[in-house]
Amino acid sequence: MKILVSNDDGVHAPGIRALSEALATLAEVVTVAPDRNCSGASNSLTLTNPLRVQTIDNGYLSVNGTPTDCVHLAIRELMDGEPDLVVSGINAGANLGDDTLYSGTVAAAMEGRHLGLPTIAVSLVGRELRHYATAARFTLKLVRHLKMTPLPSNQILNINVPDLPEEAIQGVRVTRLGARHKAEGMIRTQDPAGRDIYWLGPPGQQQDAGPGTDFDAVANGFISITPLTVDLTAHDQLEGLSRWMDGVS
Amino acid sequence: MKILVSNDDGVHAPGIRALSEALATLAEVVTVAPDRNCSGASNSLTLTNPLRVQTIDNGYLSVNGTPTDCVHLAIRELMDGEPDLVVSGINAGANLGDDTLYSGTVAAAMEGRHLGLPTIAVSLVGRELRHYATAARFTLKLVRHLKMTPLPSNQILNINVPDLPEEAIQGVRVTRLGARHKAEGMIRTQDPAGRDIYWLGPPGQQQDAGPGTDFDAVANGFISITPLTVDLTAHDQLEGLSRWMDGVS
Amino acid sequence: MKILVSNDDGVHAPGIRALSEALATLAEVVTVAPDRNCSGASNSLTLTNPLRVQTIDNGYLSVNGTPTDCVHLAIRELMDGEPDLVVSGINAGANLGDDTLYSGTVAAAMEGRHLGLPTIAVSLVGRELRHYATAARFTLKLVRHLKMTPLPSNQILNINVPDLPEEAIQGVRVTRLGARHKAEGMIRTQDPAGRDIYWLGPPGQQQDAGPGTDFDAVANGFISITPLTVDLTAHDQLEGLSRWMDGVS
Amino acid sequence: MKILVSNDDGVHAPGIRALSEALATLAEVVTVAPDRNCSGASNSLTLTNPLRVQTIDNGYLSVNGTPTDCVHLAIRELMDGEPDLVVSGINAGANLGDDTLYSGTVAAAMEGRHLGLPTIAVSLVGRELRHYATAARFTLKLVRHLKMTPLPSNQILNINVPDLPEEAIQGVRVTRLGARHKAEGMIRTQDPAGRDIYWLGPPGQQQDAGPGTDFDAVANGFISITPLTVDLTAHDQLEGLSRWMDGVS
């Protein structure tokens, strides 16, 4: 089995090392990641500039692009034959609810659809992160199971692991994404020259975070797994919109 | 009515001017957009640097950030009271099928969810674009209808208009997003110093482009409207995944 | 006569318009400048990415590069025949003393050496800038004189004009660059997530700012003109260093 | 003795490691460098965004800024007491003649003026670089000599070492900077979408490269040392310019 590992925290982040090393016990691993932190990159692509690749000391490949660029470039050009699987992470921080929309970690996994196996995004949920090993070991177990027991290959699994020692994990839950209220205001401050600058403020409060959601699972010490789709069509709105459009002349 | 107009081609692009001017005949319009071309930005956010705002000659606001940044900043800080509606575009080029995943134009519209009215992304489909007026006038008609006849406010409408004179448009179709095969290889070439560089190659062939899709509507001269969702959960896979997870130990 | 105008504040800045319009009364003017503010760019070059050019509404050319890139590209590729002269500015703010080392405005002028006439960098000195016209008109007068009365073509003239109405200007002084004490500390603060960030602090106090310096001229209401060189060799240290090196074994 | 080491090739480059390790045998070394390759950065400064610092595996500090930013930040904020000396390099490639104007390596050394000892920029001249050790060992010897035998503290030494084994080096020469003819044209090509893009072309031919220049020393297998100045005033033109200005009315 051949696995492509990527992330959005950059090729030098601790999480990608923990993940690459764990998976290397099971498969041939190629690690290709951005040359700097790309948190918040979503599915962004580098369109106007070319990409360049550099091999760093530990053999990982460093790319001057986004997580999506990295996975795309690795599959199409850098790897010798397509990988069976893309695993992205371990992200330093949660990718839960509608925040997944902005996640470069999740985007890297999405870019691996069309491959032989489902793709996986893994994030470690907490502030002072200590337990990358918990997330790495669970991912390893999951990949081993995937190898034995098929799942549809176009699936994208979004995994969030509480930052706890392995024995403190309460179990695993399959969840749907929760949702937040709209974000609170931005933070306006001034640079030293006295000009206004604006920083992204904290995310909104959780709005849909009850049983069944990823927010709820993680808050209770469970590992959360959510199957994701890349189809943005709101299928349940097609009919209503069609009727409404009849009124436009 | 108050409308926020944004885009991903940048505040100086012709499409945002055509759109802003058309909508100004109907409502109070505030235009806030990136200071340079952000095509391919997806829902990316600026996390490590602060944002700055500048008013340009025509009164539009220019922001050193992504389309998502612009809409977020405008709603939370720059506008005097929330807008009723966000309209993003007119994008120079299509946003169809799974390409919408990478679109900054669509991302700007998504960022306006939680507002009073559905949000709208508008793109002009063609190569040598000449008919921004067609797209601008259709959008104006749609917004006028929205004002009169309610639609659920959390909707996101993705509109693609063929680059044709108004009288050559065949009509309007409500569609689902089509899908492409995986992209073809990247383009490897060398910079003048002889080092390898890689460019994103052309998108894959259309795979799901039959009747009912946005690809099909536009190819036949129709304006395509697709309702989008920000919920990335693959709801139809929840049950199968739960059963499968029982096997992981 | 053909003049290339550039700057470091970006193609949309008010200073470059004032300058281009003034010089157009005397010569054929081509304006090529960065697509965004590049203050502090010094002589930096874009090495890893290619440059792109776009013509904006008023006919100026916008380049996704540094001031040095713009001048180099304009002379070598964009202009139909070499210009006789490069004029850079009008910069919004002073370029005096050792701060010239960091100036993109001065760098753009430097890049025009090797041309038929001396090159010129023009800056307007003040906070709330109102008198671009004073600087534009003086530059026009100077260029007219250059056209009539030769000066060695490899000269680079660094001009700083006090932000005053023309009649309040005390005269013109040929000066040497002054010097500052080393800069004061940087400004350490925290981003909203509580992480340390650092901003460039205010420049150091003036150390060499007596009669004969550019600092002194401007402080007294005079326009300052300093001839600059691109030869960074410290010629007066060659001999002492040679002797000292004899001791290295 | 306390030494600050920086560069423009980035904190992960081989040259900065060779340099830091060599100097650590003699002094306390703190290494602070850009988080990515900044070749061509010249003396550019980061004015609109804040800087951030990260400690990487080997203890070096990585900064999201230019070489000038790194040295400024290190001296003013990061180091516990000012260093006695800044050494910048070992750059992968030459910094000779008027190319020094664009060099981030040289700029980092310049930023260390005002310190207790002269500052040093070191570059390795060649294509397939193999002999960082030659440059590292020579620098070590020079610093040891500086420690014993004073030189004026505001000096900036620009050192270029041929990429040869130590025993093949012909000696050391104190030189002045040579000069090139103006650069040849840029290289125009097209991106995969068929749009024009421009790359910086090769530097111009050597024009002033005879005996006494840095070009000549290195071409003959010698290590070249040039004392640099940050005073850009063309002192020898002051008088002529004054006379000429009398004609401007």
Tab-separated table of N, CA and C in Angstrom, chain C residues 39-45 47-48 50-53 72-73 76-77 82 100-102 110-111 113-114 141-142 145-146 149-151 155 157 172 174-177 180 182-186 191 195 197-200 225 227-229 232-234 237-238 241-242 244-245 247-249, chain D residues 39-45 47-53 72-73 76-77 82 100-102 110-111 113-114 141-142 145-146 149-151 155 157 172 174-177 180 182-186 191 195 197-200 225 227-229 232-234 237-238 241-242 244-245 247-249:
chain	number	residue	atom	x	y	z
C	39	SER	N	6.148	49.858	-0.301
C	39	SER	CA	7.040	50.668	0.511
C	39	SER	C	7.976	49.745	1.294
C	40	GLY	N	9.241	50.141	1.369
C	40	GLY	CA	10.219	49.313	2.068
C	40	GLY	C	10.787	48.207	1.208
C	41	ALA	N	10.515	48.236	-0.096
C	41	ALA	CA	10.947	47.137	-0.973
C	41	ALA	C	12.426	47.175	-1.278
C	42	SER	N	13.081	48.324	-1.069
C	42	SER	CA	14.490	48.458	-1.412
C	42	SER	C	14.710	48.000	-2.849
C	43	ASN	N	15.881	47.441	-3.138
C	43	ASN	CA	16.167	46.984	-4.512
C	43	ASN	C	15.745	45.539	-4.736
C	44	SER	N	14.748	45.064	-3.998
C	44	SER	CA	14.409	43.646	-4.103
C	44	SER	C	13.887	43.283	-5.486
C	45	LEU	N	14.175	42.052	-5.869
C	45	LEU	CA	13.847	41.486	-7.175
C	45	LEU	C	12.945	40.276	-6.993
C	47	LEU	N	12.534	36.744	-8.018
C	47	LEU	CA	13.355	35.731	-8.677
C	47	LEU	C	12.615	34.428	-8.933
C	48	THR	N	11.723	34.037	-8.024
C	48	THR	CA	11.155	32.688	-8.170
C	48	THR	C	9.825	32.669	-8.915
C	50	PRO	N	7.218	34.452	-12.006
C	50	PRO	CA	7.232	35.293	-13.198
C	50	PRO	C	6.409	36.549	-12.966
C	51	LEU	N	6.663	37.557	-13.788
C	51	LEU	CA	5.909	38.813	-13.715
C	51	LEU	C	4.792	38.808	-14.748
C	52	ARG	N	3.728	39.531	-14.411
C	52	ARG	CA	2.604	39.693	-15.330
C	52	ARG	C	2.251	41.173	-15.407
C	53	VAL	N	1.740	41.594	-16.533
C	53	VAL	CA	1.456	43.003	-16.759
C	53	VAL	C	-0.011	43.175	-17.114
C	72	HIS	N	12.937	47.464	-14.605
C	72	HIS	CA	13.701	46.530	-15.422
C	72	HIS	C	12.832	45.985	-16.559
C	73	LEU	N	11.640	45.564	-16.217
C	73	LEU	CA	10.724	44.995	-17.206
C	73	LEU	C	10.314	46.044	-18.245
C	76	ARG	N	13.365	46.789	-20.615
C	76	ARG	CA	13.813	45.659	-21.427
C	76	ARG	C	12.729	45.089	-22.334
C	77	GLU	N	11.459	45.210	-21.926
C	77	GLU	CA	10.420	44.495	-22.666
C	77	GLU	C	9.221	45.344	-23.074
C	82	GLU	N	14.239	52.296	-25.731
C	82	GLU	CA	14.611	52.670	-24.354
C	82	GLU	C	14.169	54.084	-24.017
C	100	THR	N	17.191	55.852	2.833
C	100	THR	CA	17.182	55.623	1.379
C	100	THR	C	17.560	54.184	1.039
C	101	LEU	N	18.320	53.586	1.926
C	101	LEU	CA	18.754	52.200	1.738
C	101	LEU	C	17.566	51.251	1.594
C	102	TYR	N	16.461	51.580	2.234
C	102	TYR	CA	15.287	50.694	2.263
C	102	TYR	C	14.216	51.124	1.260
C	110	MET	N	17.411	53.957	-9.210
C	110	MET	CA	18.709	53.289	-9.400
C	110	MET	C	18.674	52.330	-10.585
C	111	GLU	N	17.564	51.644	-10.740
C	111	GLU	CA	17.462	50.624	-11.790
C	111	GLU	C	17.511	51.248	-13.179
C	113	ARG	N	19.750	53.531	-14.073
C	113	ARG	CA	21.112	53.922	-14.450
C	113	ARG	C	21.422	53.192	-15.763
C	114	HIS	N	22.415	53.586	-16.486
C	114	HIS	CA	22.750	53.051	-17.812
C	114	HIS	C	21.886	53.701	-18.898
C	141	LYS	N	10.442	71.149	-13.882
C	141	LYS	CA	11.438	72.181	-14.149
C	141	LYS	C	12.831	71.557	-14.276
C	142	LEU	N	13.120	70.633	-13.402
C	142	LEU	CA	14.424	69.973	-13.390
C	142	LEU	C	14.630	69.169	-14.670
C	145	HIS	N	15.421	71.341	-17.539
C	145	HIS	CA	16.817	71.795	-17.476
C	145	HIS	C	17.775	70.684	-17.931
C	146	LEU	N	17.488	69.469	-17.517
C	146	LEU	CA	18.314	68.310	-17.886
C	146	LEU	C	18.361	68.154	-19.394
C	149	THR	N	20.677	71.054	-20.643
C	149	THR	CA	22.046	71.134	-20.147
C	149	THR	C	22.470	69.773	-19.626
C	150	PRO	N	23.400	69.147	-20.282
C	150	PRO	CA	23.755	67.775	-19.924
C	150	PRO	C	24.353	67.627	-18.523
C	151	LEU	N	24.098	66.491	-17.970
C	151	LEU	CA	24.730	66.011	-16.730
C	151	LEU	C	25.146	64.567	-17.034
C	155	GLN	N	24.080	59.415	-13.373
C	155	GLN	CA	23.754	59.991	-12.062
C	155	GLN	C	22.349	59.598	-11.602
C	157	LEU	N	19.538	61.099	-8.941
C	157	LEU	CA	19.248	62.264	-8.088
C	157	LEU	C	18.114	61.930	-7.123
C	172	VAL	N	16.483	75.580	-3.141
C	172	VAL	CA	16.955	74.218	-3.422
C	172	VAL	C	18.358	74.065	-2.863
C	174	VAL	N	21.765	71.338	-2.728
C	174	VAL	CA	22.440	70.074	-3.032
C	174	VAL	C	23.048	69.570	-1.735
C	175	THR	N	22.735	68.342	-1.372
C	175	THR	CA	23.073	67.836	-0.037
C	175	THR	C	23.737	66.457	-0.096
C	176	ARG	N	24.316	66.072	1.030
C	176	ARG	CA	24.697	64.668	1.228
C	176	ARG	C	23.642	64.032	2.125
C	177	LEU	N	23.560	62.705	2.087
C	177	LEU	CA	22.615	61.991	2.957
C	177	LEU	C	23.047	62.134	4.402
C	180	ARG	N	21.114	58.356	10.730
C	180	ARG	CA	20.387	58.216	12.000
C	180	ARG	C	21.188	57.365	12.978
C	182	LYS	N	21.054	54.159	15.502
C	182	LYS	CA	20.362	52.892	15.242
C	182	LYS	C	18.918	53.006	15.728
C	183	ALA	N	18.056	52.234	15.087
C	183	ALA	CA	16.635	52.320	15.391
C	183	ALA	C	16.350	51.900	16.820
C	184	GLU	N	15.283	52.454	17.335
C	184	GLU	CA	14.849	52.024	18.663
C	184	GLU	C	14.245	50.633	18.569
C	185	GLY	N	13.892	50.077	19.686
C	185	GLY	CA	13.374	48.705	19.737
C	185	GLY	C	12.189	48.503	18.810
C	186	MET	N	11.907	47.252	18.542
C	186	MET	CA	10.699	46.944	17.818
C	186	MET	C	9.539	47.013	18.801
C	191	ASP	N	-1.186	39.093	19.040
C	191	ASP	CA	-2.349	39.003	18.160
C	191	ASP	C	-3.534	38.547	19.011
C	195	ARG	N	-0.631	35.277	20.721
C	195	ARG	CA	0.741	34.976	20.305
C	195	ARG	C	1.527	36.255	20.088
C	197	ILE	N	3.653	39.062	18.486
C	197	ILE	CA	3.982	39.580	17.170
C	197	ILE	C	4.835	40.826	17.344
C	198	TYR	N	5.607	41.162	16.322
C	198	TYR	CA	6.551	42.259	16.399
C	198	TYR	C	6.348	43.200	15.220
C	199	TRP	N	6.311	44.477	15.508
C	199	TRP	CA	6.205	45.491	14.461
C	199	TRP	C	7.484	46.317	14.449
C	200	LEU	N	7.870	46.713	13.271
C	200	LEU	CA	8.974	47.642	13.139
C	200	LEU	C	8.680	48.908	13.943
C	225	ILE	N	18.413	67.970	-2.892
C	225	ILE	CA	18.819	67.069	-3.982
C	225	ILE	C	20.140	66.427	-3.619
C	227	PRO	N	23.005	63.573	-4.941
C	227	PRO	CA	23.438	62.622	-5.969
C	227	PRO	C	23.792	61.294	-5.293
C	228	LEU	N	23.274	60.210	-5.842
C	228	LEU	CA	23.524	58.893	-5.234
C	228	LEU	C	24.413	58.038	-6.129
C	229	THR	N	25.007	57.033	-5.526
C	229	THR	CA	25.829	56.080	-6.278
C	229	THR	C	25.306	54.668	-6.033
C	232	LEU	N	28.750	50.305	-3.807
C	232	LEU	CA	28.754	50.156	-2.348
C	232	LEU	C	30.163	49.979	-1.775
C	233	THR	N	31.184	49.978	-2.624
C	233	THR	CA	32.550	49.828	-2.105
C	233	THR	C	32.903	50.992	-1.158
C	234	ALA	N	33.461	50.671	0.000
C	234	ALA	CA	33.975	51.707	0.910
C	234	ALA	C	35.423	51.969	0.517
C	237	GLN	N	38.314	52.553	2.854
C	237	GLN	CA	38.718	51.522	3.815
C	237	GLN	C	39.601	50.452	3.178
C	238	LEU	N	39.810	50.544	1.875
C	238	LEU	CA	40.534	49.478	1.176
C	238	LEU	C	41.940	49.280	1.737
C	241	LEU	N	42.074	47.912	5.392
C	241	LEU	CA	41.664	46.514	5.435
C	241	LEU	C	42.764	45.610	4.891
C	242	SER	N	43.444	46.083	3.839
C	242	SER	CA	44.546	45.286	3.275
C	242	SER	C	45.628	45.043	4.327
C	244	TRP	N	45.314	45.125	7.535
C	244	TRP	CA	44.785	44.282	8.609
C	244	TRP	C	44.776	42.815	8.183
C	245	MET	N	44.435	42.573	6.935
C	245	MET	CA	44.339	41.198	6.440
C	245	MET	C	45.691	40.489	6.451
C	247	GLY	N	47.518	40.191	8.738
C	247	GLY	CA	47.637	39.483	10.013
C	247	GLY	C	46.865	38.174	10.060
C	248	VAL	N	45.981	37.946	9.096
C	248	VAL	CA	45.209	36.701	9.100
C	248	VAL	C	46.054	35.602	8.485
C	249	SER	N	46.154	34.512	9.173
C	249	SER	CA	46.969	33.426	8.610
C	249	SER	C	46.140	32.158	8.528
D	39	SER	N	16.147	35.063	-1.523
D	39	SER	CA	17.180	35.565	-2.429
D	39	SER	C	16.623	36.738	-3.227
D	40	GLY	N	17.445	37.758	-3.392
D	40	GLY	CA	17.000	38.948	-4.115
D	40	GLY	C	16.236	39.923	-3.250
D	41	ALA	N	16.238	39.707	-1.929
D	41	ALA	CA	15.427	40.547	-1.037
D	41	ALA	C	16.016	41.934	-0.824
D	42	SER	N	17.310	42.111	-1.126
D	42	SER	CA	17.975	43.384	-0.886
D	42	SER	C	17.717	43.825	0.561
D	43	ASN	N	17.636	45.125	0.801
D	43	ASN	CA	17.402	45.607	2.165
D	43	ASN	C	15.925	45.752	2.473
D	44	SER	N	15.067	44.971	1.823
D	44	SER	CA	13.631	45.173	2.011
D	44	SER	C	13.184	44.883	3.442
D	45	LEU	N	12.175	45.626	3.845
D	45	LEU	CA	11.614	45.582	5.195
D	45	LEU	C	10.146	45.178	5.127
D	47	LEU	N	6.783	46.129	6.318
D	47	LEU	CA	6.180	47.287	6.979
D	47	LEU	C	4.712	47.084	7.336
D	48	THR	N	3.959	46.359	6.509
D	48	THR	CA	2.507	46.327	6.743
D	48	THR	C	2.054	45.135	7.577
D	49	ASN	N	2.888	44.115	7.695
D	49	ASN	CA	2.510	42.960	8.507
D	49	ASN	C	3.450	42.790	9.684
D	50	PRO	N	2.964	42.184	10.745
D	50	PRO	CA	3.834	41.940	11.891
D	50	PRO	C	4.701	40.708	11.650
D	51	LEU	N	5.763	40.622	12.414
D	51	LEU	CA	6.658	39.460	12.334
D	51	LEU	C	6.324	38.460	13.435
D	52	ARG	N	6.580	37.200	13.166
D	52	ARG	CA	6.396	36.117	14.129
D	52	ARG	C	7.649	35.249	14.152
D	53	VAL	N	7.907	34.676	15.306
D	53	VAL	CA	9.132	33.895	15.493
D	53	VAL	C	8.780	32.486	15.923
D	72	HIS	N	17.299	42.845	12.420
D	72	HIS	CA	16.760	43.930	13.225
D	72	HIS	C	16.007	43.367	14.441
D	73	LEU	N	15.167	42.397	14.182
D	73	LEU	CA	14.366	41.795	15.251
D	73	LEU	C	15.257	41.070	16.264
D	76	ARG	N	17.204	43.725	18.388
D	76	ARG	CA	16.374	44.596	19.230
D	76	ARG	C	15.502	43.831	20.230
D	77	GLU	N	15.126	42.603	19.891
D	77	GLU	CA	14.138	41.930	20.730
D	77	GLU	C	14.512	40.518	21.179
D	82	GLU	N	22.960	42.745	23.197
D	82	GLU	CA	23.360	42.881	21.792
D	82	GLU	C	24.495	41.940	21.429
D	100	THR	N	25.547	42.994	-5.602
D	100	THR	CA	25.433	43.126	-4.143
D	100	THR	C	24.254	44.020	-3.755
D	101	LEU	N	23.910	44.902	-4.680
D	101	LEU	CA	22.801	45.830	-4.445
D	101	LEU	C	21.489	45.085	-4.186
D	102	TYR	N	21.342	43.899	-4.769
D	102	TYR	CA	20.094	43.142	-4.694
D	102	TYR	C	20.167	42.039	-3.638
D	110	MET	N	24.616	44.395	6.485
D	110	MET	CA	24.486	45.850	6.630
D	110	MET	C	23.655	46.229	7.851
D	111	GLU	N	22.621	45.438	8.105
D	111	GLU	CA	21.707	45.763	9.201
D	111	GLU	C	22.398	45.643	10.557
D	113	ARG	N	25.381	46.909	11.200
D	113	ARG	CA	26.266	48.046	11.477
D	113	ARG	C	25.787	48.658	12.800
D	114	HIS	N	26.562	49.482	13.455
D	114	HIS	CA	26.263	50.045	14.787
D	114	HIS	C	26.624	49.060	15.892
D	141	LYS	N	38.339	31.770	10.839
D	141	LYS	CA	39.680	32.324	11.005
D	141	LYS	C	39.621	33.852	11.061
D	142	LEU	N	38.802	34.415	10.207
D	142	LEU	CA	38.677	35.867	10.147
D	142	LEU	C	38.083	36.419	11.443
D	145	HIS	N	40.556	36.472	14.175
D	145	HIS	CA	41.483	37.589	14.008
D	145	HIS	C	40.823	38.910	14.440
D	146	LEU	N	39.559	39.065	14.091
D	146	LEU	CA	38.816	40.273	14.471
D	146	LEU	C	38.769	40.446	15.982
D	149	THR	N	42.403	41.575	16.966
D	149	THR	CA	42.953	42.792	16.381
D	149	THR	C	41.814	43.673	15.899
D	150	PRO	N	41.627	44.810	16.518
D	150	PRO	CA	40.464	45.630	16.204
D	150	PRO	C	40.454	46.163	14.766
D	151	LEU	N	39.263	46.321	14.266
D	151	LEU	CA	38.960	47.031	13.016
D	151	LEU	C	37.799	47.959	13.359
D	155	GLN	N	32.406	48.756	9.983
D	155	GLN	CA	32.728	48.180	8.679
D	155	GLN	C	31.823	47.005	8.328
D	157	LEU	N	32.021	43.729	5.760
D	157	LEU	CA	32.933	42.997	4.882
D	157	LEU	C	32.153	42.027	4.013
D	172	VAL	N	43.993	35.310	-0.437
D	172	VAL	CA	42.922	36.250	-0.134
D	172	VAL	C	43.249	37.596	-0.766
D	174	VAL	N	41.943	41.757	-0.988
D	174	VAL	CA	41.033	42.861	-0.672
D	174	VAL	C	40.704	43.556	-1.986
D	175	THR	N	39.436	43.708	-2.273
D	175	THR	CA	39.007	44.147	-3.604
D	175	THR	C	37.981	45.280	-3.532
D	176	ARG	N	37.763	45.923	-4.674
D	176	ARG	CA	36.592	46.779	-4.819
D	176	ARG	C	35.553	45.999	-5.627
D	177	LEU	N	34.290	46.404	-5.540
D	177	LEU	CA	33.235	45.757	-6.310
D	177	LEU	C	33.437	46.061	-7.788
D	180	ARG	N	28.811	45.364	-13.820
D	180	ARG	CA	28.345	44.683	-15.024
D	180	ARG	C	27.792	45.691	-16.019
D	182	LYS	N	24.609	46.668	-18.412
D	182	LYS	CA	23.199	46.493	-18.056
D	182	LYS	C	22.750	45.088	-18.456
D	183	ALA	N	21.776	44.596	-17.737
D	183	ALA	CA	21.322	43.227	-17.936
D	183	ALA	C	20.723	43.062	-19.324
D	184	GLU	N	20.810	41.844	-19.803
D	184	GLU	CA	20.164	41.544	-21.081
D	184	GLU	C	18.654	41.498	-20.882
D	185	GLY	N	17.952	41.314	-21.958
D	185	GLY	CA	16.488	41.343	-21.907
D	185	GLY	C	15.924	40.349	-20.910
D	186	MET	N	14.684	40.558	-20.554
D	186	MET	CA	13.995	39.576	-19.736
D	186	MET	C	13.557	38.443	-20.658
D	191	ASP	N	2.317	31.343	-19.888
D	191	ASP	CA	1.878	30.338	-18.920
D	191	ASP	C	0.962	29.356	-19.663
D	195	ARG	N	-1.133	33.152	-21.404
D	195	ARG	CA	-0.898	34.561	-21.081
D	195	ARG	C	0.593	34.843	-20.981
D	197	ILE	N	4.066	35.894	-19.625
D	197	ILE	CA	4.756	36.059	-18.347
D	197	ILE	C	6.212	36.395	-18.638
D	198	TYR	N	6.859	37.026	-17.670
D	198	TYR	CA	8.224	37.495	-17.855
D	198	TYR	C	9.098	37.025	-16.704
D	199	TRP	N	10.250	36.489	-17.060
D	199	TRP	CA	11.223	36.081	-16.042
D	199	TRP	C	12.443	36.982	-16.152
D	200	LEU	N	13.045	37.258	-15.034
D	200	LEU	CA	14.319	37.944	-15.014
D	200	LEU	C	15.331	37.164	-15.843
D	225	ILE	N	37.603	39.899	-0.478
D	225	ILE	CA	36.989	40.657	0.628
D	225	ILE	C	36.852	42.106	0.211
D	227	PRO	N	35.331	45.872	1.473
D	227	PRO	CA	34.669	46.666	2.512
D	227	PRO	C	33.517	47.452	1.871
D	228	LEU	N	32.342	47.387	2.497
D	228	LEU	CA	31.174	48.076	1.938
D	228	LEU	C	30.774	49.264	2.804
D	229	THR	N	30.019	50.171	2.189
D	229	THR	CA	29.487	51.305	2.931
D	229	THR	C	27.974	51.343	2.787
D	232	LEU	N	25.044	56.055	0.546
D	232	LEU	CA	24.820	56.054	-0.899
D	232	LEU	C	25.130	57.405	-1.552
D	233	THR	N	25.560	58.386	-0.786
D	233	THR	CA	25.899	59.679	-1.383
D	233	THR	C	27.045	59.542	-2.387
D	234	ALA	N	26.874	60.126	-3.568
D	234	ALA	CA	27.970	60.178	-4.542
D	234	ALA	C	28.757	61.440	-4.256
D	237	GLN	N	30.222	63.823	-6.796
D	237	GLN	CA	29.360	64.546	-7.733
D	237	GLN	C	28.727	65.779	-7.108
D	238	LEU	N	28.979	65.991	-5.817
D	238	LEU	CA	28.287	67.082	-5.120
D	238	LEU	C	28.588	68.441	-5.757
D	241	LEU	N	27.160	68.912	-9.361
D	241	LEU	CA	25.698	69.044	-9.317
D	241	LEU	C	25.293	70.423	-8.807
D	242	SER	N	26.049	70.926	-7.831
D	242	SER	CA	25.749	72.263	-7.302
D	242	SER	C	25.847	73.311	-8.403
D	244	TRP	N	25.625	72.859	-11.580
D	244	TRP	CA	24.582	72.632	-12.575
D	244	TRP	C	23.233	73.179	-12.086
D	245	MET	N	22.968	72.995	-10.826
D	245	MET	CA	21.697	73.445	-10.256
D	245	MET	C	21.546	74.962	-10.330
D	247	GLY	N	21.778	76.663	-12.715
D	247	GLY	CA	21.069	76.980	-13.950
D	247	GLY	C	19.570	76.750	-13.899
D	248	VAL	N	19.095	76.018	-12.875
D	248	VAL	CA	17.647	75.764	-12.771
D	248	VAL	C	16.975	76.980	-12.169
D	249	SER	N	15.972	77.449	-12.828
D	249	SER	CA	15.305	78.643	-12.256
D	249	SER	C	13.833	78.332	-12.069
